């Protein structure tokens, strides 16, 4: 945690009167959307890069990412003077692509999802021998992500539940390991989009296969293949997993924008959607939510509002 604290902000743990009223609980939002690079991903990327020796640094770093890992890794590499080459999906938000470029990384756009970018990055690793830094299936990355939970429990030791957005499971695995080692009484809950539920399916034993398709407004957690390291950890230490719909994620994004005046991306809003639409998670409890990212493509806000409005109409009718 000391190494990560050299670069990562200690982000706020914030309450919302409206959210408490709507859920019937005491909800505390860990605003990692306010983290450097706009996401918790910086924590794991920086810690991983800090462990590289001189020979590894000389080889350069290769990665694949939908955007947030790319930004955290690009910044971390720039601080150590390491070359980085990052593969991103062709449909990655322009804001994330531009941010990665600003940190000095070489970018290659490949395919229409994370898995396609990942496969291209692994081919590059085989050809040129760079150090591949996985966005979630890596022990050092997982360790770096765990610092989010340690901060939360320092900021509010009375938390009884922590709700975590899940893509490949690096954040959830880190949170679960950290929480159960220091506060085994605290419940850890993971949440995925129904459109990208590979880890949820593995956790519930409904499937352990790669998803055939994966399209979600929560691009940061749209992962088709469960992590080989993360899933066993999650299966052992996580208490519960739930899913939320695309409309529910959009509704949570608009709640943060309109009620809290805070920009949160789809992946970042998944945990909020979970407590809004799974009432048992927050009712009469002190629950912490990890709001994991704030990198939103501005041109898509009208889409998100339209999706949220549809859900509003359903609730009214």
Short mmCIF file of C-alpha atoms in Angstrom, two decimals, residues 66-281:
data_model
loop_
_atom_site.label_atom_id
_atom_site.label_comp_id
_atom_site.label_asym_id
_atom_site.label_seq_id
_atom_site.Cartn_x
_atom_site.Cartn_y
_atom_site.Cartn_z
CA UNK A 66 -10.45 -0.98 -23.16
CA UNK A 67 -8.98 2.26 -21.83
CA UNK A 68 -8.55 2.65 -18.09
CA UNK A 69 -5.74 0.11 -17.63
CA UNK A 70 -4.10 1.67 -20.67
CA UNK A 71 -4.08 5.11 -19.05
CA UNK A 72 -2.79 3.86 -15.71
CA UNK A 73 -0.07 1.80 -17.35
CA UNK A 74 0.98 4.52 -19.78
CA UNK A 75 1.39 7.02 -16.94
CA UNK A 76 3.24 4.50 -14.77
CA UNK A 77 5.64 3.64 -17.59
CA UNK A 78 6.27 7.30 -18.39
CA UNK A 79 7.28 7.93 -14.78
CA UNK A 80 9.97 5.23 -15.06
CA UNK A 81 10.99 6.07 -18.62
CA UNK A 82 9.73 2.74 -19.99
CA UNK A 83 8.44 2.32 -23.55
CA UNK A 84 4.83 1.13 -23.68
CA UNK A 85 2.77 -0.24 -26.54
CA UNK A 86 -0.92 -0.68 -25.81
CA UNK A 87 -3.57 -2.41 -27.90
CA UNK A 88 -7.10 -1.04 -27.60
CA UNK A 89 -10.40 -1.93 -29.31
CA UNK A 90 -11.23 0.16 -32.36
CA UNK A 91 -14.44 1.32 -30.64
CA UNK A 92 -12.69 2.46 -27.45
CA UNK A 93 -13.92 5.89 -26.30
CA UNK A 94 -11.98 8.66 -28.03
CA UNK A 95 -11.40 10.36 -24.66
CA UNK A 96 -9.53 7.28 -23.42
CA UNK A 97 -7.48 6.93 -26.60
CA UNK A 98 -6.39 10.57 -26.47
CA UNK A 99 -5.54 10.29 -22.77
CA UNK A 100 -3.32 7.25 -23.38
CA UNK A 101 -1.53 9.08 -26.19
CA UNK A 102 -0.94 12.05 -23.89
CA UNK A 103 1.04 9.80 -21.51
CA UNK A 104 3.40 8.82 -24.33
CA UNK A 105 2.26 5.28 -25.14
CA UNK A 106 2.21 3.85 -28.65
CA UNK A 107 -1.37 2.80 -29.45
CA UNK A 108 -2.61 0.09 -31.78
CA UNK A 109 -6.37 -0.15 -32.41
CA UNK A 110 -7.43 -3.75 -32.96
CA UNK A 111 -10.81 -5.47 -33.18
CA UNK A 112 -14.16 -4.49 -31.71
CA UNK A 113 -13.68 -5.71 -28.12
CA UNK A 114 -11.09 -6.23 -25.41
CA UNK A 115 -10.51 -9.90 -26.32
CA UNK A 116 -9.47 -9.02 -29.86
CA UNK A 117 -7.07 -6.37 -28.57
CA UNK A 118 -5.71 -8.84 -26.00
CA UNK A 119 -4.99 -11.49 -28.64
CA UNK A 120 -3.17 -8.93 -30.79
CA UNK A 121 -1.10 -7.81 -27.79
CA UNK A 122 -0.11 -11.40 -27.00
CA UNK A 123 1.04 -11.87 -30.61
CA UNK A 124 3.14 -8.71 -30.27
CA UNK A 125 4.65 -10.10 -27.05
CA UNK A 126 5.72 -13.30 -28.85
CA UNK A 127 7.28 -11.41 -31.76
CA UNK A 128 9.06 -8.58 -29.93
CA UNK A 129 9.51 -9.91 -26.38
CA UNK A 130 8.13 -7.01 -24.38
CA UNK A 131 6.79 -7.47 -20.85
CA UNK A 132 3.05 -8.12 -21.04
CA UNK A 133 1.11 -6.47 -18.20
CA UNK A 134 -2.32 -8.03 -17.88
CA UNK A 135 -5.12 -5.65 -16.77
CA UNK A 136 -6.50 -8.09 -14.17
CA UNK A 137 -5.01 -11.61 -14.28
CA UNK A 138 -1.74 -10.74 -12.54
CA UNK A 139 -0.85 -11.09 -8.86
CA UNK A 140 0.95 -7.73 -8.65
CA UNK A 141 -1.91 -5.92 -10.39
CA UNK A 142 -4.39 -7.57 -8.02
CA UNK A 143 -2.28 -6.50 -5.03
CA UNK A 144 -2.25 -2.91 -6.23
CA UNK A 145 -6.03 -2.85 -6.69
CA UNK A 146 -6.55 -4.16 -3.14
CA UNK A 147 -5.48 -0.79 -1.74
CA UNK A 148 -8.93 0.60 -2.59
CA UNK A 149 -10.54 -1.57 0.11
CA UNK A 150 -7.84 -0.87 2.67
CA UNK A 151 -8.46 2.86 2.26
CA UNK A 152 -12.22 2.40 2.55
CA UNK A 153 -11.93 0.50 5.82
CA UNK A 154 -9.59 3.16 7.18
CA UNK A 155 -12.00 5.91 6.15
CA UNK A 156 -15.00 4.11 7.67
CA UNK A 157 -14.29 1.05 9.85
CA UNK A 158 -18.04 0.53 10.34
CA UNK A 159 -18.68 -0.65 6.77
CA UNK A 160 -20.41 -4.05 6.69
CA UNK A 161 -20.56 -4.61 2.91
CA UNK A 162 -18.41 -3.53 -0.05
CA UNK A 163 -19.90 -3.69 -3.57
CA UNK A 164 -17.41 -4.00 -6.41
CA UNK A 165 -17.81 -3.69 -10.22
CA UNK A 166 -16.34 -6.68 -12.06
CA UNK A 167 -14.88 -7.18 -15.51
CA UNK A 168 -12.12 -9.77 -15.45
CA UNK A 169 -12.09 -9.76 -11.67
CA UNK A 170 -8.79 -8.12 -10.72
CA UNK A 171 -10.39 -5.46 -8.54
CA UNK A 172 -12.82 -7.89 -6.92
CA UNK A 173 -10.10 -10.46 -6.23
CA UNK A 174 -7.88 -7.80 -4.66
CA UNK A 175 -10.73 -6.38 -2.60
CA UNK A 176 -11.79 -9.83 -1.38
CA UNK A 177 -8.26 -10.85 -0.37
CA UNK A 178 -7.64 -7.58 1.46
CA UNK A 179 -11.00 -7.44 3.21
CA UNK A 180 -11.05 -11.06 4.35
CA UNK A 181 -7.49 -10.78 5.70
CA UNK A 182 -8.21 -7.76 7.91
CA UNK A 183 -12.01 -7.75 8.34
CA UNK A 184 -13.50 -11.18 7.58
CA UNK A 185 -16.86 -9.98 8.94
CA UNK A 186 -17.26 -7.54 6.02
CA UNK A 187 -19.31 -8.91 3.12
CA UNK A 188 -17.85 -8.57 -0.40
CA UNK A 189 -20.27 -8.43 -3.34
CA UNK A 190 -19.38 -8.35 -7.04
CA UNK A 191 -21.58 -6.90 -9.79
CA UNK A 192 -21.48 -7.39 -13.55
CA UNK A 193 -23.55 -6.29 -16.52
CA UNK A 194 -25.89 -9.02 -17.77
CA UNK A 195 -24.28 -8.41 -21.18
CA UNK A 196 -20.79 -9.19 -19.81
CA UNK A 197 -21.25 -11.72 -17.02
CA UNK A 198 -18.41 -14.21 -17.48
CA UNK A 199 -17.20 -14.02 -13.86
CA UNK A 200 -20.77 -14.09 -12.53
CA UNK A 201 -21.44 -17.26 -14.53
CA UNK A 202 -18.26 -18.88 -13.21
CA UNK A 203 -19.12 -17.84 -9.63
CA UNK A 204 -22.64 -19.24 -9.86
CA UNK A 205 -21.38 -22.37 -11.68
CA UNK A 206 -23.63 -21.70 -14.66
CA UNK A 207 -20.67 -21.51 -17.05
CA UNK A 208 -16.88 -21.21 -17.10
CA UNK A 209 -16.58 -20.59 -20.81
CA UNK A 210 -15.58 -17.57 -22.85
CA UNK A 211 -18.64 -15.55 -23.82
CA UNK A 212 -19.48 -15.65 -27.51
CA UNK A 213 -20.25 -11.91 -27.52
CA UNK A 214 -19.84 -9.03 -25.14
CA UNK A 215 -21.22 -5.56 -25.84
CA UNK A 216 -21.95 -3.15 -23.00
CA UNK A 217 -22.07 0.56 -22.28
CA UNK A 218 -19.83 -0.43 -19.36
CA UNK A 219 -16.87 -0.94 -21.71
CA UNK A 220 -14.42 -1.02 -18.80
CA UNK A 221 -15.93 -4.27 -17.52
CA UNK A 222 -16.91 -5.82 -20.87
CA UNK A 223 -14.68 -8.91 -20.69
CA UNK A 224 -15.60 -12.14 -22.47
CA UNK A 225 -13.19 -14.51 -20.70
CA UNK A 226 -12.96 -15.00 -16.90
CA UNK A 227 -9.52 -14.55 -15.33
CA UNK A 228 -7.58 -17.75 -14.62
CA UNK A 229 -6.09 -16.26 -11.44
CA UNK A 230 -9.03 -14.15 -10.39
CA UNK A 231 -11.91 -16.63 -10.60
CA UNK A 232 -10.55 -19.12 -8.01
CA UNK A 233 -9.89 -16.24 -5.59
CA UNK A 234 -13.37 -14.82 -6.18
CA UNK A 235 -15.00 -18.23 -5.77
CA UNK A 236 -13.25 -18.72 -2.42
CA UNK A 237 -13.53 -15.28 -0.82
CA UNK A 238 -16.45 -13.36 -2.38
CA UNK A 239 -19.80 -13.65 -0.60
CA UNK A 240 -22.22 -12.84 -3.41
CA UNK A 241 -22.46 -11.72 -7.03
CA UNK A 242 -25.32 -9.95 -8.82
CA UNK A 243 -25.98 -8.63 -12.31
CA UNK A 244 -27.51 -5.39 -13.56
CA UNK A 245 -29.01 -4.48 -16.93
CA UNK A 246 -27.69 -1.94 -19.38
CA UNK A 247 -30.64 0.35 -18.61
CA UNK A 248 -29.93 0.11 -14.89
CA UNK A 249 -26.30 1.08 -15.46
CA UNK A 250 -27.39 4.06 -17.57
CA UNK A 251 -29.86 5.06 -14.84
CA UNK A 252 -27.05 5.01 -12.26
CA UNK A 253 -24.83 7.12 -14.51
CA UNK A 254 -27.58 9.71 -14.91
CA UNK A 255 -28.25 9.66 -11.15
CA UNK A 256 -24.62 10.60 -10.49
CA UNK A 257 -24.63 13.30 -13.16
CA UNK A 258 -27.98 14.89 -12.29
CA UNK A 259 -28.15 14.39 -8.52
CA UNK A 260 -24.47 14.47 -7.52
CA UNK A 261 -22.98 16.49 -10.42
CA UNK A 262 -20.35 13.79 -10.85
CA UNK A 263 -19.31 12.14 -14.13
CA UNK A 264 -19.16 8.34 -13.87
CA UNK A 265 -18.65 5.87 -16.72
CA UNK A 266 -20.72 2.72 -17.18
CA UNK A 267 -18.23 0.43 -15.44
CA UNK A 268 -17.95 2.92 -12.61
CA UNK A 269 -21.70 3.07 -12.09
CA UNK A 270 -22.32 -0.68 -11.94
CA UNK A 271 -21.98 -0.90 -8.15
CA UNK A 272 -24.41 2.00 -7.73
CA UNK A 273 -26.88 0.27 -10.05
CA UNK A 274 -26.57 -2.83 -7.87
CA UNK A 275 -27.75 -1.11 -4.68
CA UNK A 276 -30.46 0.82 -6.53
CA UNK A 277 -31.98 -2.31 -8.06
CA UNK A 278 -31.03 -5.06 -5.57
CA UNK A 279 -32.59 -3.61 -2.43
CA UNK A 280 -31.21 -6.24 -0.03
CA UNK A 281 -27.64 -5.01 -0.56
#
